[in-house]
Tab-separated table of C-alpha atoms and ligand atoms in Angstrom:
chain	number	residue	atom	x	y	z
S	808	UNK	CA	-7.094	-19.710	52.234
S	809	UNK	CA	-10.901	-19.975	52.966
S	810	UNK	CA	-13.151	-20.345	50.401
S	811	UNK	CA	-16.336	-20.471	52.620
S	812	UNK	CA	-17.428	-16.232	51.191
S	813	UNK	CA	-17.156	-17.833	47.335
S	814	UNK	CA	-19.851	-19.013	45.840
S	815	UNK	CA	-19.212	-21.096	42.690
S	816	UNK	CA	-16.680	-23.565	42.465
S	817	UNK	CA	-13.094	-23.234	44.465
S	818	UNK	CA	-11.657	-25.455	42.794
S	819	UNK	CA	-11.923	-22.847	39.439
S	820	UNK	CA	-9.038	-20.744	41.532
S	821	UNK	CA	-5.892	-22.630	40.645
S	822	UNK	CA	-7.043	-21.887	36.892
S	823	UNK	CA	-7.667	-18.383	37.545
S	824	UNK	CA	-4.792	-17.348	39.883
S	825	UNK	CA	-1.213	-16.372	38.919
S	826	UNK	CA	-0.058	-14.251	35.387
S	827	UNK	CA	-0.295	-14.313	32.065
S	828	UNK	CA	2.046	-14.855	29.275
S	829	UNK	CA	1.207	-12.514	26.549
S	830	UNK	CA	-2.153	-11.053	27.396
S	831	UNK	CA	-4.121	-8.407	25.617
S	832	UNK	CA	-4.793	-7.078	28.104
S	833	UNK	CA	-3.238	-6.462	31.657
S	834	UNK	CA	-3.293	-4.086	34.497
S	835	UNK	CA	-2.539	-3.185	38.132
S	836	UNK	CA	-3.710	-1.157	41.019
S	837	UNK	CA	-3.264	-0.688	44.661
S	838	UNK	CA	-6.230	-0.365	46.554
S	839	UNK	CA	-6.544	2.559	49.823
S	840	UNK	CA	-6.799	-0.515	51.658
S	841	UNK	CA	-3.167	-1.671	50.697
S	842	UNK	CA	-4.095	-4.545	48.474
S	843	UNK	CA	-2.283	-4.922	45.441
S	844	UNK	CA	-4.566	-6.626	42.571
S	845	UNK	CA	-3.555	-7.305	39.045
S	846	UNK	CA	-5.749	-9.003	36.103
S	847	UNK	CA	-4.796	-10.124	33.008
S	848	UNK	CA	-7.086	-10.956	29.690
S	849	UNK	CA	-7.338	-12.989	26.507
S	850	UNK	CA	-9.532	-11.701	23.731
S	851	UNK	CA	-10.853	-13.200	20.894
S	852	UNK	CA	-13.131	-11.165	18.652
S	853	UNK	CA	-14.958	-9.078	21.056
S	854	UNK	CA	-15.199	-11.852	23.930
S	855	UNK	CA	-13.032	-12.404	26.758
S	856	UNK	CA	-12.160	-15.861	26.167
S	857	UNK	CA	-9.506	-16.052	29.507
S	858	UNK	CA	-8.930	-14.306	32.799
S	859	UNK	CA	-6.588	-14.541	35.536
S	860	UNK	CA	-5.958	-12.063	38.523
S	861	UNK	CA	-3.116	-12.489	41.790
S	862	UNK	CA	-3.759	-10.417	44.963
S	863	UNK	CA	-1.486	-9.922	47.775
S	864	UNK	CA	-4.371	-9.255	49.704
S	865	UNK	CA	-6.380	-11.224	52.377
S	866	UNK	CA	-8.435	-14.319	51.350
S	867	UNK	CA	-12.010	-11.240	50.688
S	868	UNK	CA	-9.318	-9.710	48.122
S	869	UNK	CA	-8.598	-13.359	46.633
S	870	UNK	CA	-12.512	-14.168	47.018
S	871	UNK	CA	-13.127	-11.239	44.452
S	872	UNK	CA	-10.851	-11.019	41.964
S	873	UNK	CA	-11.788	-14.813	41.625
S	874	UNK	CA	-15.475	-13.937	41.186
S	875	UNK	CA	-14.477	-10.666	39.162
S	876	UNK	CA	-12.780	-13.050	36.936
S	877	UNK	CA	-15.254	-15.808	37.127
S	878	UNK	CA	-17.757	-13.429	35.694
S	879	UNK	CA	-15.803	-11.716	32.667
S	880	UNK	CA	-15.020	-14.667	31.034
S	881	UNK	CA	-17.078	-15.633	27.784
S	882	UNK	CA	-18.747	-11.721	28.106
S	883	UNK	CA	-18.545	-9.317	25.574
S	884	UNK	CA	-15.605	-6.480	26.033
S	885	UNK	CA	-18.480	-3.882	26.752
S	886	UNK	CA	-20.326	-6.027	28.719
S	887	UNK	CA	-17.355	-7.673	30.432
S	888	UNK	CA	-16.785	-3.150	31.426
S	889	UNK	CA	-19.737	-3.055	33.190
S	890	UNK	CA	-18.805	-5.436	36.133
S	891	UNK	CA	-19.239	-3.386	39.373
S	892	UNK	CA	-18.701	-3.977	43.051
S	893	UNK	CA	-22.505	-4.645	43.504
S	894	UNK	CA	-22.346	-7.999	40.733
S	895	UNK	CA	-19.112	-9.081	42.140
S	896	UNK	CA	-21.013	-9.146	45.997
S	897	UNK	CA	-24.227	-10.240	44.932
S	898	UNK	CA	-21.907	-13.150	43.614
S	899	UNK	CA	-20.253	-13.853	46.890
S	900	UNK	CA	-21.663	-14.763	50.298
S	901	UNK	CA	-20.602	-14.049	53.863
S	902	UNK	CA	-17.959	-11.566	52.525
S	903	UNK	CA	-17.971	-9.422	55.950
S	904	UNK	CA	-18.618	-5.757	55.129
S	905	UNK	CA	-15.530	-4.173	55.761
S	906	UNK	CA	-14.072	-6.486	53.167
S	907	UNK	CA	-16.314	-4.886	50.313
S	908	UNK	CA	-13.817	-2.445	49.115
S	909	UNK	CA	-12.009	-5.607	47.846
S	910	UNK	CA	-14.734	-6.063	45.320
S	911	UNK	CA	-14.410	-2.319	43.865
S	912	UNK	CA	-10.836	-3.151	43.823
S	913	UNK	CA	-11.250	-5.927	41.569
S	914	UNK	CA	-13.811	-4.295	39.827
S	915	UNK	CA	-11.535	-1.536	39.422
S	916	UNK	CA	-8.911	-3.546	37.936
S	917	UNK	CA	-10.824	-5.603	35.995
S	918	UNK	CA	-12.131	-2.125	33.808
S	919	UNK	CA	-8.747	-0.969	34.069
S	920	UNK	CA	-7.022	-4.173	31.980
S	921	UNK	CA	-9.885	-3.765	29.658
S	922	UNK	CA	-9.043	0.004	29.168
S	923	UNK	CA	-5.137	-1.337	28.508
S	924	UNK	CA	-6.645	-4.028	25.895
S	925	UNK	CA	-8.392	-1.378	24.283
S	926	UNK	CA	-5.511	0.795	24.390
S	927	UNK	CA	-3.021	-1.690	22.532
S	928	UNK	CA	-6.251	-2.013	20.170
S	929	UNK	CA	-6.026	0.848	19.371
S	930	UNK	CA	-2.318	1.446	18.701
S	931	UNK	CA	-1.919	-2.061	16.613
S	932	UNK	CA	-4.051	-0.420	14.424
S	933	UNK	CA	-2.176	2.770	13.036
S	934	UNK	CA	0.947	0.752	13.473
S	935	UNK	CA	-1.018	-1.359	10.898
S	936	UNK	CA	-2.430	-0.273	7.448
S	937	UNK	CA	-5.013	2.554	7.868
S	938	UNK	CA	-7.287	0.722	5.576
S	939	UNK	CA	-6.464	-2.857	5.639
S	940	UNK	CA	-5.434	-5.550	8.336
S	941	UNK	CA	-2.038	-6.447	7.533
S	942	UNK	CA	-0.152	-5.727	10.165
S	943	UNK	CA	3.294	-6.230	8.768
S	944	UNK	CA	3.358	-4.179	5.833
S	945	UNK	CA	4.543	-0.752	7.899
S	946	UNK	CA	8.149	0.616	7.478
S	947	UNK	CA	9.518	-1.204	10.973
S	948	UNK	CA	11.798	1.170	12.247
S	949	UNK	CA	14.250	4.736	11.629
S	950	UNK	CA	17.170	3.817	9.005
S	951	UNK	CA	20.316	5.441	10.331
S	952	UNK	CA	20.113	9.206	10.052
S	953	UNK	CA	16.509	9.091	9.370
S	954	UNK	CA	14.564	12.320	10.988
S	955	UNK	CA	11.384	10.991	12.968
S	956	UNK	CA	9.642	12.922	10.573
S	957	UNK	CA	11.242	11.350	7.511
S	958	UNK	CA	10.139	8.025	9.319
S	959	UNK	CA	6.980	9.000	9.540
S	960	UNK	CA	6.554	10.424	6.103
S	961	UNK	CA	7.758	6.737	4.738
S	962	UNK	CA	5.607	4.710	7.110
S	963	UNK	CA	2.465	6.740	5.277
S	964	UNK	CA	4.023	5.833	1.803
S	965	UNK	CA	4.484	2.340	2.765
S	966	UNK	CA	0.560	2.107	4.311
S	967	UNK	CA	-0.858	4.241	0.984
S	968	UNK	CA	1.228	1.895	-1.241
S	969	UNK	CA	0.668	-2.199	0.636
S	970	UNK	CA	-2.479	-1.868	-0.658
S	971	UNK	CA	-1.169	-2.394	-4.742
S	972	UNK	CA	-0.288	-5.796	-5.926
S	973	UNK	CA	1.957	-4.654	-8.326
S	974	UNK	CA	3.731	-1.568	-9.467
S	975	UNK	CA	5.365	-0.748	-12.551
S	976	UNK	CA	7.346	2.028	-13.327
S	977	UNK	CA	7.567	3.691	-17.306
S	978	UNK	CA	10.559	5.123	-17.843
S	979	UNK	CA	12.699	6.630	-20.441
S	980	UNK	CA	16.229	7.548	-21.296
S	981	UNK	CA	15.241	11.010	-22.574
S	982	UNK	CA	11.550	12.818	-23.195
S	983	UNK	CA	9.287	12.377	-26.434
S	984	UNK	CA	9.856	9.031	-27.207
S	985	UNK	CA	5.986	7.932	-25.994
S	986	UNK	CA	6.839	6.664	-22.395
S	987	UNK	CA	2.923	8.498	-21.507
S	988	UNK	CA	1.818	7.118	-24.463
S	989	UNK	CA	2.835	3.785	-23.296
S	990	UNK	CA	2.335	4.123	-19.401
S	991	UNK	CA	-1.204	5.263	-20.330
S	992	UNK	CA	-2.194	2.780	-23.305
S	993	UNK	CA	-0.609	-0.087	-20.644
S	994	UNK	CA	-3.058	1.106	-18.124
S	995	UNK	CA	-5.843	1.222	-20.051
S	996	UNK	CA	-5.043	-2.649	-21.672
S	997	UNK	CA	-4.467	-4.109	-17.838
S	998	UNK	CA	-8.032	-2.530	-17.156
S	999	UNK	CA	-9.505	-3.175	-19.954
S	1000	UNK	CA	-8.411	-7.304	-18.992
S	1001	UNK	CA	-10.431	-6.504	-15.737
S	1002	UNK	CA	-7.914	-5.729	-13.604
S	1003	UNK	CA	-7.966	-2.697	-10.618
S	1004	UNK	CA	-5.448	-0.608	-12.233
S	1005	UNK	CA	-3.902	2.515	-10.968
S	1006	UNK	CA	-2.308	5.365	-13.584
S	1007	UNK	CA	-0.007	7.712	-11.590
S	1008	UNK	CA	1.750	10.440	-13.883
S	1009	UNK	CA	4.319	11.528	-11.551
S	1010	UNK	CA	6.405	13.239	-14.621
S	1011	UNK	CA	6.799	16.864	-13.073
S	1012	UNK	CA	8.126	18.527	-16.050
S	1013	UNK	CA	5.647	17.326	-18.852
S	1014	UNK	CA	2.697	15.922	-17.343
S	1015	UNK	CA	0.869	14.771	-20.425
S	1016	UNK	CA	-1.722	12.188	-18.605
S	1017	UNK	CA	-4.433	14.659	-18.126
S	1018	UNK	CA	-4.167	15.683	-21.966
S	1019	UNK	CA	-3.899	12.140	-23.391
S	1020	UNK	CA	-7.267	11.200	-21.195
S	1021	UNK	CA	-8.884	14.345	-21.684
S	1022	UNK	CA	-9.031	15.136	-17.899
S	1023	UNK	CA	-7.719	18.849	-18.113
S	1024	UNK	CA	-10.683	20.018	-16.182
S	1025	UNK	CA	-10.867	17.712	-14.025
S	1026	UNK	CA	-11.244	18.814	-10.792
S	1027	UNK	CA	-9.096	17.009	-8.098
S	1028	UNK	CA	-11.205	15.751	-5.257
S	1029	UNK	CA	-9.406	16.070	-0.932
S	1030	UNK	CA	-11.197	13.433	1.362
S	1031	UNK	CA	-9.570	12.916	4.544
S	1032	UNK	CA	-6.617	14.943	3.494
S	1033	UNK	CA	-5.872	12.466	0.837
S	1034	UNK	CA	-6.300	13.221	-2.997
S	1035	UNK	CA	-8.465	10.675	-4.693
S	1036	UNK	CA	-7.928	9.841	-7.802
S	1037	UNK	CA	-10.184	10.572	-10.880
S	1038	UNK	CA	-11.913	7.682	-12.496
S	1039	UNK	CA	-12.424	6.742	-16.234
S	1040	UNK	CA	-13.696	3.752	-16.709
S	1041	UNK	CA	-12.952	1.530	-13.646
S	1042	UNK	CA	-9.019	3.332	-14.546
S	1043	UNK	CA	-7.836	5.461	-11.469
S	1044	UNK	CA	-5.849	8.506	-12.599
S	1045	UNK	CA	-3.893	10.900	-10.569
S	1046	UNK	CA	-1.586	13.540	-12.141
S	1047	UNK	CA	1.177	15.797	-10.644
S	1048	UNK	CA	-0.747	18.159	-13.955
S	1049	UNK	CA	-3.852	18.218	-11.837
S	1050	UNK	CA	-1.877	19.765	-9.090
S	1051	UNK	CA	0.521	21.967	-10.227
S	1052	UNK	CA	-1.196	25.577	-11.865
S	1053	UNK	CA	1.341	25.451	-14.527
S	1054	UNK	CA	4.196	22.906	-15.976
S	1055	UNK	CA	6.518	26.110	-15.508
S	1056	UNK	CA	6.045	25.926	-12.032
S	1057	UNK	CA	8.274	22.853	-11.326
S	1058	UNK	CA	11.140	24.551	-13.720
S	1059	UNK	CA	11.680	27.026	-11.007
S	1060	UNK	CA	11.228	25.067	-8.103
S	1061	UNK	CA	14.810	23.775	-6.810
S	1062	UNK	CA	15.967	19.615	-6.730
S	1063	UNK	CA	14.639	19.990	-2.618
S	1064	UNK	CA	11.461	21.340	-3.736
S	1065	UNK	CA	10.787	19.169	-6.190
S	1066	UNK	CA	11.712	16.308	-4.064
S	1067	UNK	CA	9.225	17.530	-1.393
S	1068	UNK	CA	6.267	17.259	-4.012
S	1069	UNK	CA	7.147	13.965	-5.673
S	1070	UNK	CA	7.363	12.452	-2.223
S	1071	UNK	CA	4.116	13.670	-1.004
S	1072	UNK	CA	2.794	13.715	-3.822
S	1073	UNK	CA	3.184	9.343	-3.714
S	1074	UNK	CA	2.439	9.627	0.095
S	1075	UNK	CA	-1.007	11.212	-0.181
S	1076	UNK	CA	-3.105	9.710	-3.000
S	1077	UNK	CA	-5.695	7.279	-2.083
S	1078	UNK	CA	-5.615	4.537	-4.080
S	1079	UNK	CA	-7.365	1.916	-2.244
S	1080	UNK	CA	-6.961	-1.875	-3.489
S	1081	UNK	CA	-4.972	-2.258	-6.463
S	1082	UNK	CA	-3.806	-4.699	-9.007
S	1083	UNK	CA	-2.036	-2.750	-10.483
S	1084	UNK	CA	-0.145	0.825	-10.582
S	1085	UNK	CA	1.251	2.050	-13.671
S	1086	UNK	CA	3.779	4.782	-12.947
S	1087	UNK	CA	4.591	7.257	-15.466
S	1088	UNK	CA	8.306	8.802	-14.413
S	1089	UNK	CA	10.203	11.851	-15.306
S	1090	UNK	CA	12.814	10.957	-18.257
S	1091	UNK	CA	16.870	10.696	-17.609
S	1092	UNK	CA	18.267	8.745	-14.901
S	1093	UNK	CA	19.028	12.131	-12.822
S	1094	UNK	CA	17.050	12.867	-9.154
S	1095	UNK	CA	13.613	12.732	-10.054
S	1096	UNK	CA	13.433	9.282	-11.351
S	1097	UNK	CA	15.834	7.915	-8.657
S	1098	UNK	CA	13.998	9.236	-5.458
S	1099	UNK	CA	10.972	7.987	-7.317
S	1100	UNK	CA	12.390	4.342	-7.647
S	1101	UNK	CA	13.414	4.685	-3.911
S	1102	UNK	CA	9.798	5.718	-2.431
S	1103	UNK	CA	8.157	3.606	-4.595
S	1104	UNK	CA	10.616	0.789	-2.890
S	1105	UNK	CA	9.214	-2.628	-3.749
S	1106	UNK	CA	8.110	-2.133	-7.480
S	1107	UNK	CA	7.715	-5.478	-10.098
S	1108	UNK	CA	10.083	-3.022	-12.393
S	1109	UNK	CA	10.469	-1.014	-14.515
S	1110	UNK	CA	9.274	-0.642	-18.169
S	1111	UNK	CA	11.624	1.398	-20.310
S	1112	UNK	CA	10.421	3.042	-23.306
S	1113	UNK	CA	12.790	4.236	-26.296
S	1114	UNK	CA	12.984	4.466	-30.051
S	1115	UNK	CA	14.890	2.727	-32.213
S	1116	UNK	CA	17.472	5.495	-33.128
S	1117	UNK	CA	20.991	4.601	-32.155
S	1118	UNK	CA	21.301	7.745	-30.020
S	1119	UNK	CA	17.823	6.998	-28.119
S	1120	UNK	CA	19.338	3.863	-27.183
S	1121	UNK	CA	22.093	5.167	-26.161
S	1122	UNK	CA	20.518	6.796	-23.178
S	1123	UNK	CA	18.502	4.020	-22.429
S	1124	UNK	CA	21.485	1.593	-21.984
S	1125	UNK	CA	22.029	4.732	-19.049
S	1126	UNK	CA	18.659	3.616	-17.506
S	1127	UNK	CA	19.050	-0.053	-18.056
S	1128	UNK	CA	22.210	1.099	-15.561
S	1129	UNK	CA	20.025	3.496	-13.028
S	1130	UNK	CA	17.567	0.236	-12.553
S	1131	UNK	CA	20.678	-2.365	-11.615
S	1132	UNK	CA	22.289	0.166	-9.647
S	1133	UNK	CA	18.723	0.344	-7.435
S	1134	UNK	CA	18.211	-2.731	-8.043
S	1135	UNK	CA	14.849	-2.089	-9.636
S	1136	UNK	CA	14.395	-5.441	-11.990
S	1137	UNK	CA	14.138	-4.270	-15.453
S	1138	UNK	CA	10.422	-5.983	-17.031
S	1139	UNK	CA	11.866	-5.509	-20.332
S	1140	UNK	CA	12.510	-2.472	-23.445
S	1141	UNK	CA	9.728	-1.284	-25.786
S	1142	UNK	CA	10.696	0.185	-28.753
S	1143	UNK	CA	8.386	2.781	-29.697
S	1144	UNK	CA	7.852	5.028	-33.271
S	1145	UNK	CA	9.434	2.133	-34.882
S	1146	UNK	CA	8.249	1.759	-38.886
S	1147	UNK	CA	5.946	3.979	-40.069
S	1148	UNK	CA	1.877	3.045	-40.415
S	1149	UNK	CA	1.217	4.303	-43.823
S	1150	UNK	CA	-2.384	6.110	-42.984
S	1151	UNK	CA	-3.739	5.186	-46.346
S	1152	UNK	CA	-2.622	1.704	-47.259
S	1153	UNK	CA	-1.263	0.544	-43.356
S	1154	UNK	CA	2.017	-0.542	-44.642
S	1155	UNK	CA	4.763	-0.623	-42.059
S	1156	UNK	CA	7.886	1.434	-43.697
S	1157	UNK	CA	10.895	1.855	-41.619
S	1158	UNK	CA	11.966	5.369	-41.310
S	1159	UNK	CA	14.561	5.155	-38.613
S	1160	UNK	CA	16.924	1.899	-38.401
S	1161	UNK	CA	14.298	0.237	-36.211
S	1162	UNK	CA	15.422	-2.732	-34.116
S	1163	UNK	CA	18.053	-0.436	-32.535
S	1164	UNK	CA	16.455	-1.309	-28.957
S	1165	UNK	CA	16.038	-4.961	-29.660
S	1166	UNK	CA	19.712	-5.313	-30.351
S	1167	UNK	CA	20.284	-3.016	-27.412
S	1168	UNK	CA	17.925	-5.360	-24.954
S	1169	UNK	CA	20.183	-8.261	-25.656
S	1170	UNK	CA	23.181	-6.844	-25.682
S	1171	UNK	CA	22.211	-5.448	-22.098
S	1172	UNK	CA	20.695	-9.274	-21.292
S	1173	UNK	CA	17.151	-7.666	-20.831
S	1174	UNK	CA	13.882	-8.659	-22.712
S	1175	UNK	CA	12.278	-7.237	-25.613
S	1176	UNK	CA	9.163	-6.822	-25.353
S	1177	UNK	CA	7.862	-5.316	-28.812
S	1178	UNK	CA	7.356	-2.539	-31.297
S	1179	UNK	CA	5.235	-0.320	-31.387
S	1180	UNK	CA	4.826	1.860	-35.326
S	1181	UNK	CA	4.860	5.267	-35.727
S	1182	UNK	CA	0.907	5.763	-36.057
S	1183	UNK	CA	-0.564	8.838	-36.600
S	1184	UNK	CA	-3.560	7.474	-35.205
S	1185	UNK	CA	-1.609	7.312	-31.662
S	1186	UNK	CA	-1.227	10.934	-32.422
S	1187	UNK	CA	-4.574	11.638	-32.728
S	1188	UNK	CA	-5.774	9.442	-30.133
S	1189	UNK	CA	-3.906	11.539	-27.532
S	1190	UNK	CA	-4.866	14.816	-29.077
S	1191	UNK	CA	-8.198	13.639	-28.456
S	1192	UNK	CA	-7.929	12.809	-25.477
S	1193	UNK	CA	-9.299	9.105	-26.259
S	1194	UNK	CA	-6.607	5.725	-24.697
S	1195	UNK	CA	-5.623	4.811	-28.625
S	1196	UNK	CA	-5.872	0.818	-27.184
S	1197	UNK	CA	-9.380	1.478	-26.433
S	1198	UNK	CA	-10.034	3.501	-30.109
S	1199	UNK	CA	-8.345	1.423	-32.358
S	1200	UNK	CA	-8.414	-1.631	-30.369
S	1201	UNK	CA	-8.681	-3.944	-34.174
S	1202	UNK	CA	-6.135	-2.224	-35.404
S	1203	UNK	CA	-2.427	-3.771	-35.934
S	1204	UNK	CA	-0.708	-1.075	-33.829
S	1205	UNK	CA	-3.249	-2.229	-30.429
S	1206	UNK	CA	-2.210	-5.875	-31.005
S	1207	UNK	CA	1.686	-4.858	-30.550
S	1208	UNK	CA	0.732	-2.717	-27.357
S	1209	UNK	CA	-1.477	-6.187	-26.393
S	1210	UNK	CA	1.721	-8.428	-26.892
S	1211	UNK	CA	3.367	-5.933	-24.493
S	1212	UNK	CA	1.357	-6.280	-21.851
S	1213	UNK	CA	1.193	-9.929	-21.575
S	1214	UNK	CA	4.361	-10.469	-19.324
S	1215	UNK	CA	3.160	-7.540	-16.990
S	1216	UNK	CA	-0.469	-9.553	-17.124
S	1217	UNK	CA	1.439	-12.643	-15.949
S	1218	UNK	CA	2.642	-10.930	-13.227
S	1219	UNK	CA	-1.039	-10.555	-11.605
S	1220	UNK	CA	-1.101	-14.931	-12.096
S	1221	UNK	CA	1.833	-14.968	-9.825
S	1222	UNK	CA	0.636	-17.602	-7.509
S	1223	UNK	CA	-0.752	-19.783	-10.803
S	1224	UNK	CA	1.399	-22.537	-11.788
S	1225	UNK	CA	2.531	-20.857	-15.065
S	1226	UNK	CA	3.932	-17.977	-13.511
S	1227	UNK	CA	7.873	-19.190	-13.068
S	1228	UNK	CA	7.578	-19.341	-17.179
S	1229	UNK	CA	6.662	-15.594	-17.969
S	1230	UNK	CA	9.447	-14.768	-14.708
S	1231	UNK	CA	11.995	-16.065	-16.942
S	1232	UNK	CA	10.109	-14.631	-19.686
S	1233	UNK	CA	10.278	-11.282	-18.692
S	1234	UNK	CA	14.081	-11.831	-17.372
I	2260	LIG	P1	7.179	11.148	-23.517
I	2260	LIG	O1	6.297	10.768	-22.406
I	2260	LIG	O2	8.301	10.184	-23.729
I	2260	LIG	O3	7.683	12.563	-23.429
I	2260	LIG	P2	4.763	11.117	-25.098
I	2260	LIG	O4	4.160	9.811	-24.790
I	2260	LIG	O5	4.222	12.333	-24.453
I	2260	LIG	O6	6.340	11.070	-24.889
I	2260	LIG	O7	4.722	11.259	-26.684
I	2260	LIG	C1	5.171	12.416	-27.336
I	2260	LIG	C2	4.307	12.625	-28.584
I	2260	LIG	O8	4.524	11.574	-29.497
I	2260	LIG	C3	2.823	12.656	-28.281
I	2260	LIG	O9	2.224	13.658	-29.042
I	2260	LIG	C4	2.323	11.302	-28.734
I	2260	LIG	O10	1.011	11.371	-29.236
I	2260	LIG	C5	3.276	10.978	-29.865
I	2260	LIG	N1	3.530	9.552	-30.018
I	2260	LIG	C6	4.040	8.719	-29.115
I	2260	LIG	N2	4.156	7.483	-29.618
I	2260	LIG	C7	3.693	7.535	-30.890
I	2260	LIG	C8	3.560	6.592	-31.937
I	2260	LIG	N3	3.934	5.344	-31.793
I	2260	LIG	N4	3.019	7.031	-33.087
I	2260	LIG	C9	2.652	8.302	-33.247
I	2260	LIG	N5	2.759	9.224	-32.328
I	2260	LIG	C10	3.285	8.865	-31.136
């Protein structure tokens, strides 16, 4: 091969001849001439940081996909695009004019495996998060029988949903024992510590959120046909109440239907960077909650709410079940309504047997987390619309919802070195 139409150095051409291994960009044409040319690129950032090229042409074709090459490397991307025949000659001497077409060729190619790197670009991205860089936090591939469309309806839960830190579920064995009352009061504590906290009230047959934080008129915002939540206070909020007209709706909608709005109802609320997400579930261990434990997929656990009655704890032994059978780690049993707050004096009388679900939580080899008193002030705090933690923070009911919250705090020091003691804690 002659080098004598090159300027530059020759030498440069063993480093800049033959493939690739995993470029980021690559491409090949054939020229009208004949000549096959092919180019392959490294990119860091926005700069070509490595080029190589083979020909099966004559030494002209070698001579400028050499210089082609010679000249991309260290340019910008967009820069790097605008290489034409005319650079790639003025580069060269003596290159005989009927051998210029080699130099569109390899300016040809050249744009071309820029195109391709921009290309793969452009597809790592919506494989990755929409919103953030990880790469690996996408569903990877169709579970046996999965539709294409199921697939794609759980890769945009998964990408909505890599974006929280943690999630905990609320749930119940059966409805009115305060599982909103908790789920919103532990919300409101976590952000009240300073942490990003997300409330989701995904309970489609009571939704009581928008009551209990006074957002019944709250009008639901659609950006980029995702629903953004509703702020309070540096607390997120997003309610399946906000959506539906009327709680009567989801009584007549059948298990499919319901289903369909729980799952996109997860799927398509934009929650941005998390510490937490608070989920408030439907009661029971039937449909609702379980396809809710199985979108959500990856939760911390779940938090399960009952009072101290025998009966109550009864059907929480049922969800205690549910969450081993998902394998959903159970954070640990809060027995709500238990004693009574006198209003006047603020003695604590017992009313039901209370430490039904303590006895239960050990009996099941879960933790206890705390009481909580019957409190007509918790009443009134939710009639008003007003987080009771944040109202009555002094009082002795808000220091048994703050001793609650301190394993699920732990949970955001996972990394610190006292973390393994609140894990067995909350075990
Ligand atoms: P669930 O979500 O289990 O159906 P809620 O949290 O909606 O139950 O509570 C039902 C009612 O009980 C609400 O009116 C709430 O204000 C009240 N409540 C819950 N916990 C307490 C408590 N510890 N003291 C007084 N009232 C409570």
């Amino acid at each position: 091969m002659s080098h004598d139409c090159i300027t530059g150095d020759p030498a440069g051409l063993e480093n800049t001849f033959g493939p690739m291994k995993n470029p980021d960009g690559h491409a090949r044409i054939t020229g009208p001439c004949g000549d096959t040319m092919e180019f392959w690129l490294k990119v860091e950032g926005d700069h070509i940081t490595k080029v190589t090229f083979t020909t099966d042409g004559c030494d002209h074709s070698s001579a400028c996909g050499y210089t082609a090459a010679t000249l991309a490397r260290g340019r910008h991307i967009d820069e790097a695009a605008r290489i034409g025949q005319k650079e790639i000659l003025d580069a060269l001497v003596n290159l005989s004019e009927e051998s210029t077409h080699c130099a569109l060729l390899a300016s040809n190619t050249l744009k071309a495996a820029l195109v391709d790197f921009n290309v793969q670009k452009k597809s790592k991205a919506k494989a990755s998060c929409g919103s953030c860089s990880k790469a690996d936090c996408t569903a990877k591939a169709t579970k046996p029988g999965e539709s294409s469309k199921d697939f794609e309806e759980r890769q945009a839960l998964k990408r909505r949903l890599c974006q929280i830190r943690h999630k905990i579920l609320v749930l119940s064995g059966k409805g009115g024992v305060g599982k909103s009352t908790v789920a919103v009061n532990l919300a409101v504590s976590l952000s009240l510590e300073g942490k990003r906290v997300g409330l989701l009230d995904i309970d489609i047959h009571g939704p009581s959120v928008p009551k209990m934080l006074h957002l019944e008129n709250a009008k639901m915002k659609v950006e980029n046909e995702a629903m953004i939540p509703i702020e309070i206070g540096g607390l997120k909020v997003m309610s399946i109440g906000l959506l539906l007209g009327s709680t009567d709706d989801a009584v007549i909608w059948r298990g499919p239907m319901k289903m369909g709005v729980i799952k996109q109802f997860l799927a398509d609320v934009e929650w941005g960077e998390l510490d937490y997400l608070v989920v408030d579930s439907p009661p029971g261990t039937g449909d609702e909650p379980l396809s809710i434990c199985q979108l959500i997929g990856n939760a911390d656990g779940a938090l399960i709410v009952t009072t101290p009655q025998d009966v109550a704890t009864a059907d929480v032994r049922r969800s205690i079940s549910f969450c081993r059978a998902l394998d959903m780690p159970v954070l640990g049993v809060v027995e709500n309504m238990s004693g009574f707050v006198c209003p006047k004096c603020a003695e604590v009388t017992d009313i039901f047997n209370s430490g039904g679900g303590e006895t239960m939580a050990r009996e099941m080899g879960v933790k206890f987390l705390g009481r909580i008193p019957l409190d007509a002030s918790i009443g009134k705090a939710c009639d008003e619309g007003t987080p009771f933690v944040h109202q009555y923070a002094l009082s002795q009911t808000a220091k048994a919802f703050e001793k609650i919250i301190r394993p699920i705090l732990a949970l955001s020091d996972k990394d610190s070195p006292g973390m393994d003691d609140h894990k067995e804690e909350i075990n």
